[in-house]
């Protein structure tokens, strides 16, 4: 977050300086009659030393990165004021906590806009899926279907479980499978995504369930690696092979 905030401020500062300089170049001279005005020609910014070069490079590089992230416009006047206040040691208009919240809100809104298709697809899928026979829904929004009932114990959050599983996206792309590796996996139940923590506790040893996990209970707004995009609703088939009591 600190790195992003620094990048944001540097970019805005460079853009603002450019805007302010251009504005001054358009200074208006009023005629003696007060009825006419002339504009001077725009003078291009000059790079004459290392500081000039570095300043422009900071603006160009960081603005390009921010544009790739979806930021296309900023309030340059306020950002320049923030820069001036920081260098002058003045009391900021908003405190550090509110500044971080503001940046997070902006980034989150841009990210949601970028992945609106995935968000809407997931919402639509879950709305239709919960109407299908055998699909049950928990208060958190997790959906599941019992494929095979178990007869053993149900795990607690502190237990270790041994499972076989496969996971896929809504388009059917399979991103992971212990079946294909022919190697079930063992892990502490409290160390996985929320949808698994909740869902596996519903199972009994020997059971096989199908889980439909909203992105909020999966990998959220960040996704995971190259195979699970942000805001992805996930489908898992999970077979609970063994439960080992935690200590």
PDB file of N, CA, C and O in Angstrom, residues 148-207:
ATOM      1  N   UNK A 148     -22.136 -38.241  -2.259  1.00  0.00           N
ATOM      2  CA  UNK A 148     -22.069 -39.496  -1.497  1.00  0.00           C
ATOM      3  C   UNK A 148     -22.092 -39.136  -0.015  1.00  0.00           C
ATOM      4  O   UNK A 148     -21.306 -38.300   0.432  1.00  0.00           O
ATOM      5  N   UNK A 149     -22.991 -39.750   0.732  1.00  0.00           N
ATOM      6  CA  UNK A 149     -23.041 -39.497   2.166  1.00  0.00           C
ATOM      7  C   UNK A 149     -21.942 -40.279   2.880  1.00  0.00           C
ATOM      8  O   UNK A 149     -21.663 -41.426   2.538  1.00  0.00           O
ATOM      9  N   UNK A 150     -21.359 -39.670   3.870  1.00  0.00           N
ATOM     10  CA  UNK A 150     -20.349 -40.348   4.666  1.00  0.00           C
ATOM     11  C   UNK A 150     -20.960 -40.993   5.903  1.00  0.00           C
ATOM     12  O   UNK A 150     -22.118 -40.749   6.236  1.00  0.00           O
ATOM     13  N   UNK A 151     -20.153 -41.782   6.571  1.00  0.00           N
ATOM     14  CA  UNK A 151     -20.621 -42.462   7.787  1.00  0.00           C
ATOM     15  C   UNK A 151     -19.694 -42.208   8.971  1.00  0.00           C
ATOM     16  O   UNK A 151     -19.989 -42.630  10.091  1.00  0.00           O
ATOM     17  N   UNK A 152     -18.568 -41.524   8.722  1.00  0.00           N
ATOM     18  CA  UNK A 152     -17.603 -41.293   9.786  1.00  0.00           C
ATOM     19  C   UNK A 152     -17.834 -39.978  10.502  1.00  0.00           C
ATOM     20  O   UNK A 152     -18.912 -39.385  10.440  1.00  0.00           O
ATOM     21  N   UNK A 153     -16.780 -39.506  11.170  1.00  0.00           N
ATOM     22  CA  UNK A 153     -16.878 -38.280  11.942  1.00  0.00           C
ATOM     23  C   UNK A 153     -16.811 -37.065  11.023  1.00  0.00           C
ATOM     24  O   UNK A 153     -16.292 -37.127   9.904  1.00  0.00           O
ATOM     25  N   UNK A 154     -17.347 -35.945  11.493  1.00  0.00           N
ATOM     26  CA  UNK A 154     -17.219 -34.675  10.792  1.00  0.00           C
ATOM     27  C   UNK A 154     -16.029 -33.917  11.383  1.00  0.00           C
ATOM     28  O   UNK A 154     -15.841 -33.897  12.600  1.00  0.00           O
ATOM     29  N   UNK A 155     -15.226 -33.294  10.554  1.00  0.00           N
ATOM     30  CA  UNK A 155     -14.049 -32.579  11.066  1.00  0.00           C
ATOM     31  C   UNK A 155     -14.417 -31.271  11.746  1.00  0.00           C
ATOM     32  O   UNK A 155     -15.443 -30.659  11.445  1.00  0.00           O
ATOM     33  N   UNK A 156     -13.574 -30.864  12.667  1.00  0.00           N
ATOM     34  CA  UNK A 156     -13.661 -29.539  13.275  1.00  0.00           C
ATOM     35  C   UNK A 156     -12.612 -28.659  12.613  1.00  0.00           C
ATOM     36  O   UNK A 156     -11.699 -29.144  11.945  1.00  0.00           O
ATOM     37  N   UNK A 157     -12.722 -27.367  12.817  1.00  0.00           N
ATOM     38  CA  UNK A 157     -11.830 -26.429  12.149  1.00  0.00           C
ATOM     39  C   UNK A 157     -10.363 -26.647  12.525  1.00  0.00           C
ATOM     40  O   UNK A 157      -9.456 -26.340  11.751  1.00  0.00           O
ATOM     41  N   UNK A 158     -10.107 -27.212  13.706  1.00  0.00           N
ATOM     42  CA  UNK A 158      -8.721 -27.427  14.146  1.00  0.00           C
ATOM     43  C   UNK A 158      -8.173 -28.778  13.696  1.00  0.00           C
ATOM     44  O   UNK A 158      -6.996 -29.064  13.898  1.00  0.00           O
ATOM     45  N   UNK A 159      -8.994 -29.588  13.031  1.00  0.00           N
ATOM     46  CA  UNK A 159      -8.569 -30.926  12.610  1.00  0.00           C
ATOM     47  C   UNK A 159      -7.778 -30.876  11.310  1.00  0.00           C
ATOM     48  O   UNK A 159      -7.821 -29.899  10.560  1.00  0.00           O
ATOM     49  N   UNK A 160      -7.079 -31.983  11.048  1.00  0.00           N
ATOM     50  CA  UNK A 160      -6.388 -32.166   9.773  1.00  0.00           C
ATOM     51  C   UNK A 160      -7.188 -33.153   8.940  1.00  0.00           C
ATOM     52  O   UNK A 160      -7.670 -34.167   9.458  1.00  0.00           O
ATOM     53  N   UNK A 161      -7.352 -32.858   7.668  1.00  0.00           N
ATOM     54  CA  UNK A 161      -8.164 -33.727   6.803  1.00  0.00           C
ATOM     55  C   UNK A 161      -7.331 -34.219   5.630  1.00  0.00           C
ATOM     56  O   UNK A 161      -6.401 -33.548   5.169  1.00  0.00           O
ATOM     57  N   UNK A 162      -7.687 -35.402   5.148  1.00  0.00           N
ATOM     58  CA  UNK A 162      -7.096 -35.979   3.938  1.00  0.00           C
ATOM     59  C   UNK A 162      -8.203 -36.030   2.898  1.00  0.00           C
ATOM     60  O   UNK A 162      -9.251 -36.648   3.119  1.00  0.00           O
ATOM     61  N   UNK A 163      -7.983 -35.383   1.753  1.00  0.00           N
ATOM     62  CA  UNK A 163      -9.048 -35.284   0.757  1.00  0.00           C
ATOM     63  C   UNK A 163      -8.518 -35.552  -0.646  1.00  0.00           C
ATOM     64  O   UNK A 163      -7.338 -35.375  -0.946  1.00  0.00           O
ATOM     65  N   UNK A 164      -9.424 -35.998  -1.499  1.00  0.00           N
ATOM     66  CA  UNK A 164      -9.245 -35.969  -2.939  1.00  0.00           C
ATOM     67  C   UNK A 164     -10.171 -34.873  -3.453  1.00  0.00           C
ATOM     68  O   UNK A 164     -11.285 -34.692  -2.936  1.00  0.00           O
ATOM     69  N   UNK A 165      -9.747 -34.154  -4.474  1.00  0.00           N
ATOM     70  CA  UNK A 165     -10.575 -33.050  -4.957  1.00  0.00           C
ATOM     71  C   UNK A 165     -10.203 -32.675  -6.383  1.00  0.00           C
ATOM     72  O   UNK A 165      -9.130 -33.028  -6.896  1.00  0.00           O
ATOM     73  N   UNK A 166     -11.107 -31.936  -7.009  1.00  0.00           N
ATOM     74  CA  UNK A 166     -10.804 -31.259  -8.260  1.00  0.00           C
ATOM     75  C   UNK A 166     -11.561 -29.937  -8.264  1.00  0.00           C
ATOM     76  O   UNK A 166     -12.666 -29.826  -7.732  1.00  0.00           O
ATOM     77  N   UNK A 167     -10.924 -28.905  -8.838  1.00  0.00           N
ATOM     78  CA  UNK A 167     -11.532 -27.587  -8.869  1.00  0.00           C
ATOM     79  C   UNK A 167     -11.603 -27.040 -10.274  1.00  0.00           C
ATOM     80  O   UNK A 167     -10.701 -27.272 -11.089  1.00  0.00           O
ATOM     81  N   UNK A 168     -12.668 -26.313 -10.569  1.00  0.00           N
ATOM     82  CA  UNK A 168     -12.837 -25.759 -11.912  1.00  0.00           C
ATOM     83  C   UNK A 168     -13.509 -24.402 -11.860  1.00  0.00           C
ATOM     84  O   UNK A 168     -14.142 -24.032 -10.865  1.00  0.00           O
ATOM     85  N   UNK A 169     -13.345 -23.642 -12.941  1.00  0.00           N
ATOM     86  CA  UNK A 169     -14.026 -22.365 -13.105  1.00  0.00           C
ATOM     87  C   UNK A 169     -15.415 -22.601 -13.685  1.00  0.00           C
ATOM     88  O   UNK A 169     -15.750 -23.733 -14.091  1.00  0.00           O
ATOM     89  N   UNK A 170     -16.205 -21.558 -13.770  1.00  0.00           N
ATOM     90  CA  UNK A 170     -17.562 -21.703 -14.300  1.00  0.00           C
ATOM     91  C   UNK A 170     -17.578 -22.115 -15.762  1.00  0.00           C
ATOM     92  O   UNK A 170     -18.534 -22.732 -16.224  1.00  0.00           O
ATOM     93  N   UNK A 171     -16.513 -21.801 -16.491  1.00  0.00           N
ATOM     94  CA  UNK A 171     -16.461 -22.180 -17.907  1.00  0.00           C
ATOM     95  C   UNK A 171     -16.003 -23.617 -18.110  1.00  0.00           C
ATOM     96  O   UNK A 171     -15.860 -24.072 -19.245  1.00  0.00           O
ATOM     97  N   UNK A 172     -15.774 -24.329 -17.003  1.00  0.00           N
ATOM     98  CA  UNK A 172     -15.379 -25.731 -17.083  1.00  0.00           C
ATOM     99  C   UNK A 172     -13.887 -25.976 -17.037  1.00  0.00           C
ATOM    100  O   UNK A 172     -13.450 -27.132 -16.934  1.00  0.00           O
ATOM    101  N   UNK A 173     -13.080 -24.911 -17.117  1.00  0.00           N
ATOM    102  CA  UNK A 173     -11.631 -25.085 -17.055  1.00  0.00           C
ATOM    103  C   UNK A 173     -11.213 -25.607 -15.690  1.00  0.00           C
ATOM    104  O   UNK A 173     -11.506 -25.000 -14.658  1.00  0.00           O
ATOM    105  N   UNK A 174     -10.525 -26.730 -15.693  1.00  0.00           N
ATOM    106  CA  UNK A 174     -10.064 -27.337 -14.447  1.00  0.00           C
ATOM    107  C   UNK A 174      -8.697 -26.758 -14.083  1.00  0.00           C
ATOM    108  O   UNK A 174      -7.765 -26.825 -14.871  1.00  0.00           O
ATOM    109  N   UNK A 175      -8.588 -26.173 -12.895  1.00  0.00           N
ATOM    110  CA  UNK A 175      -7.332 -25.542 -12.495  1.00  0.00           C
ATOM    111  C   UNK A 175      -6.515 -26.391 -11.531  1.00  0.00           C
ATOM    112  O   UNK A 175      -5.330 -26.124 -11.311  1.00  0.00           O
ATOM    113  N   UNK A 176      -7.119 -27.431 -10.960  1.00  0.00           N
ATOM    114  CA  UNK A 176      -6.359 -28.293 -10.043  1.00  0.00           C
ATOM    115  C   UNK A 176      -7.114 -29.593  -9.830  1.00  0.00           C
ATOM    116  O   UNK A 176      -8.346 -29.621  -9.856  1.00  0.00           O
ATOM    117  N   UNK A 177      -6.358 -30.690  -9.621  1.00  0.00           N
ATOM    118  CA  UNK A 177      -6.976 -31.987  -9.383  1.00  0.00           C
ATOM    119  C   UNK A 177      -5.988 -32.939  -8.715  1.00  0.00           C
ATOM    120  O   UNK A 177      -4.952 -33.249  -9.289  1.00  0.00           O
ATOM    121  N   UNK A 178      -6.330 -33.362  -7.525  1.00  0.00           N
ATOM    122  CA  UNK A 178      -5.500 -34.375  -6.851  1.00  0.00           C
ATOM    123  C   UNK A 178      -5.729 -35.744  -7.493  1.00  0.00           C
ATOM    124  O   UNK A 178      -4.873 -36.627  -7.415  1.00  0.00           O
ATOM    125  N   UNK A 179      -6.878 -35.913  -8.143  1.00  0.00           N
ATOM    126  CA  UNK A 179      -7.160 -37.175  -8.835  1.00  0.00           C
ATOM    127  C   UNK A 179      -6.171 -37.379  -9.979  1.00  0.00           C
ATOM    128  O   UNK A 179      -5.647 -38.481 -10.181  1.00  0.00           O
ATOM    129  N   UNK A 180      -5.915 -36.301 -10.731  1.00  0.00           N
ATOM    130  CA  UNK A 180      -4.973 -36.420 -11.843  1.00  0.00           C
ATOM    131  C   UNK A 180      -3.558 -36.702 -11.360  1.00  0.00           C
ATOM    132  O   UNK A 180      -2.774 -37.370 -12.052  1.00  0.00           O
ATOM    133  N   UNK A 181      -3.228 -36.199 -10.184  1.00  0.00           N
ATOM    134  CA  UNK A 181      -1.898 -36.462  -9.619  1.00  0.00           C
ATOM    135  C   UNK A 181      -1.851 -37.810  -8.921  1.00  0.00           C
ATOM    136  O   UNK A 181      -0.783 -38.273  -8.530  1.00  0.00           O
ATOM    137  N   UNK A 182      -3.056 -38.403  -8.752  1.00  0.00           N
ATOM    138  CA  UNK A 182      -3.171 -39.664  -8.027  1.00  0.00           C
ATOM    139  C   UNK A 182      -2.542 -39.549  -6.641  1.00  0.00           C
ATOM    140  O   UNK A 182      -1.858 -40.450  -6.146  1.00  0.00           O
ATOM    141  N   UNK A 183      -2.804 -38.403  -5.995  1.00  0.00           N
ATOM    142  CA  UNK A 183      -2.204 -38.141  -4.686  1.00  0.00           C
ATOM    143  C   UNK A 183      -3.138 -37.261  -3.871  1.00  0.00           C
ATOM    144  O   UNK A 183      -3.198 -36.038  -4.084  1.00  0.00           O
ATOM    145  N   UNK A 184      -3.902 -37.860  -2.948  1.00  0.00           N
ATOM    146  CA  UNK A 184      -4.737 -37.032  -2.072  1.00  0.00           C
ATOM    147  C   UNK A 184      -3.862 -36.107  -1.237  1.00  0.00           C
ATOM    148  O   UNK A 184      -2.679 -36.367  -1.031  1.00  0.00           O
ATOM    149  N   UNK A 185      -4.456 -35.038  -0.761  1.00  0.00           N
ATOM    150  CA  UNK A 185      -3.708 -34.033  -0.019  1.00  0.00           C
ATOM    151  C   UNK A 185      -4.208 -33.936   1.414  1.00  0.00           C
ATOM    152  O   UNK A 185      -5.403 -34.032   1.679  1.00  0.00           O
ATOM    153  N   UNK A 186      -3.254 -33.745   2.348  1.00  0.00           N
ATOM    154  CA  UNK A 186      -3.577 -33.588   3.762  1.00  0.00           C
ATOM    155  C   UNK A 186      -3.219 -32.170   4.200  1.00  0.00           C
ATOM    156  O   UNK A 186      -2.163 -31.651   3.832  1.00  0.00           O
ATOM    157  N   UNK A 187      -4.110 -31.547   4.974  1.00  0.00           N
ATOM    158  CA  UNK A 187      -3.849 -30.181   5.423  1.00  0.00           C
ATOM    159  C   UNK A 187      -4.717 -29.850   6.636  1.00  0.00           C
ATOM    160  O   UNK A 187      -5.782 -30.440   6.833  1.00  0.00           O
ATOM    161  N   UNK A 188      -4.263 -28.903   7.469  1.00  0.00           N
ATOM    162  CA  UNK A 188      -5.108 -28.393   8.559  1.00  0.00           C
ATOM    163  C   UNK A 188      -6.296 -27.651   7.963  1.00  0.00           C
ATOM    164  O   UNK A 188      -6.121 -26.812   7.078  1.00  0.00           O
ATOM    165  N   UNK A 189      -7.473 -27.939   8.422  1.00  0.00           N
ATOM    166  CA  UNK A 189      -8.670 -27.370   7.810  1.00  0.00           C
ATOM    167  C   UNK A 189      -8.713 -25.844   7.940  1.00  0.00           C
ATOM    168  O   UNK A 189      -9.290 -25.156   7.081  1.00  0.00           O
ATOM    169  N   UNK A 190      -8.089 -25.309   8.979  1.00  0.00           N
ATOM    170  CA  UNK A 190      -8.137 -23.859   9.173  1.00  0.00           C
ATOM    171  C   UNK A 190      -7.129 -23.105   8.306  1.00  0.00           C
ATOM    172  O   UNK A 190      -6.984 -21.891   8.428  1.00  0.00           O
ATOM    173  N   UNK A 191      -6.455 -23.818   7.393  1.00  0.00           N
ATOM    174  CA  UNK A 191      -5.454 -23.171   6.554  1.00  0.00           C
ATOM    175  C   UNK A 191      -5.850 -23.006   5.102  1.00  0.00           C
ATOM    176  O   UNK A 191      -4.995 -22.736   4.252  1.00  0.00           O
ATOM    177  N   UNK A 192      -7.135 -23.162   4.798  1.00  0.00           N
ATOM    178  CA  UNK A 192      -7.588 -23.070   3.403  1.00  0.00           C
ATOM    179  C   UNK A 192      -8.616 -21.944   3.250  1.00  0.00           C
ATOM    180  O   UNK A 192      -8.879 -21.194   4.187  1.00  0.00           O
ATOM    181  N   UNK A 193      -9.197 -21.827   2.051  1.00  0.00           N
ATOM    182  CA  UNK A 193     -10.142 -20.744   1.784  1.00  0.00           C
ATOM    183  C   UNK A 193     -11.416 -20.920   2.628  1.00  0.00           C
ATOM    184  O   UNK A 193     -11.772 -22.049   3.006  1.00  0.00           O
ATOM    185  N   UNK A 194     -12.119 -19.842   2.931  1.00  0.00           N
ATOM    186  CA  UNK A 194     -13.310 -19.918   3.791  1.00  0.00           C
ATOM    187  C   UNK A 194     -14.363 -20.908   3.317  1.00  0.00           C
ATOM    188  O   UNK A 194     -15.013 -21.578   4.132  1.00  0.00           O
ATOM    189  N   UNK A 195     -14.566 -20.999   2.001  1.00  0.00           N
ATOM    190  CA  UNK A 195     -15.565 -21.924   1.481  1.00  0.00           C
ATOM    191  C   UNK A 195     -15.252 -23.373   1.813  1.00  0.00           C
ATOM    192  O   UNK A 195     -16.152 -24.175   2.076  1.00  0.00           O
ATOM    193  N   UNK A 196     -13.964 -23.711   1.812  1.00  0.00           N
ATOM    194  CA  UNK A 196     -13.548 -25.064   2.188  1.00  0.00           C
ATOM    195  C   UNK A 196     -13.677 -25.270   3.694  1.00  0.00           C
ATOM    196  O   UNK A 196     -14.111 -26.331   4.142  1.00  0.00           O
ATOM    197  N   UNK A 197     -13.264 -24.291   4.461  1.00  0.00           N
ATOM    198  CA  UNK A 197     -13.347 -24.422   5.924  1.00  0.00           C
ATOM    199  C   UNK A 197     -14.784 -24.711   6.347  1.00  0.00           C
ATOM    200  O   UNK A 197     -15.045 -25.606   7.152  1.00  0.00           O
ATOM    201  N   UNK A 198     -15.713 -23.955   5.796  1.00  0.00           N
ATOM    202  CA  UNK A 198     -17.118 -24.155   6.134  1.00  0.00           C
ATOM    203  C   UNK A 198     -17.652 -25.451   5.537  1.00  0.00           C
ATOM    204  O   UNK A 198     -18.313 -26.248   6.223  1.00  0.00           O
ATOM    205  N   UNK A 199     -17.371 -25.675   4.267  1.00  0.00           N
ATOM    206  CA  UNK A 199     -17.971 -26.802   3.566  1.00  0.00           C
ATOM    207  C   UNK A 199     -17.517 -28.159   4.056  1.00  0.00           C
ATOM    208  O   UNK A 199     -18.334 -29.077   4.246  1.00  0.00           O
ATOM    209  N   UNK A 200     -16.222 -28.319   4.269  1.00  0.00           N
ATOM    210  CA  UNK A 200     -15.708 -29.629   4.675  1.00  0.00           C
ATOM    211  C   UNK A 200     -16.213 -30.013   6.060  1.00  0.00           C
ATOM    212  O   UNK A 200     -16.393 -31.196   6.367  1.00  0.00           O
ATOM    213  N   UNK A 201     -16.486 -29.021   6.900  1.00  0.00           N
ATOM    214  CA  UNK A 201     -17.035 -29.333   8.229  1.00  0.00           C
ATOM    215  C   UNK A 201     -18.456 -29.880   8.150  1.00  0.00           C
ATOM    216  O   UNK A 201     -18.946 -30.486   9.117  1.00  0.00           O
ATOM    217  N   UNK A 202     -19.126 -29.688   7.024  1.00  0.00           N
ATOM    218  CA  UNK A 202     -20.468 -30.248   6.839  1.00  0.00           C
ATOM    219  C   UNK A 202     -20.416 -31.728   6.488  1.00  0.00           C
ATOM    220  O   UNK A 202     -21.431 -32.436   6.600  1.00  0.00           O
ATOM    221  N   UNK A 203     -19.249 -32.199   6.059  1.00  0.00           N
ATOM    222  CA  UNK A 203     -19.106 -33.561   5.579  1.00  0.00           C
ATOM    223  C   UNK A 203     -18.794 -34.536   6.717  1.00  0.00           C
ATOM    224  O   UNK A 203     -18.357 -34.143   7.791  1.00  0.00           O
ATOM    225  N   UNK A 204     -19.036 -35.791   6.417  1.00  0.00           N
ATOM    226  CA  UNK A 204     -18.577 -36.869   7.287  1.00  0.00           C
ATOM    227  C   UNK A 204     -17.518 -37.666   6.536  1.00  0.00           C
ATOM    228  O   UNK A 204     -17.502 -37.693   5.299  1.00  0.00           O
ATOM    229  N   UNK A 205     -16.628 -38.287   7.290  1.00  0.00           N
ATOM    230  CA  UNK A 205     -15.589 -39.095   6.656  1.00  0.00           C
ATOM    231  C   UNK A 205     -16.216 -40.125   5.716  1.00  0.00           C
ATOM    232  O   UNK A 205     -17.168 -40.808   6.073  1.00  0.00           O
ATOM    233  N   UNK A 206     -15.705 -40.186   4.501  1.00  0.00           N
ATOM    234  CA  UNK A 206     -16.254 -41.080   3.484  1.00  0.00           C
ATOM    235  C   UNK A 206     -17.207 -40.394   2.533  1.00  0.00           C
ATOM    236  O   UNK A 206     -17.626 -40.981   1.534  1.00  0.00           O
ATOM    237  N   UNK A 207     -17.537 -39.126   2.808  1.00  0.00           N
ATOM    238  CA  UNK A 207     -18.495 -38.397   1.973  1.00  0.00           C
ATOM    239  C   UNK A 207     -17.812 -37.759   0.766  1.00  0.00           C
ATOM    240  O   UNK A 207     -16.600 -37.545   0.745  1.00  0.00           O
TER     241      UNK A 207
END
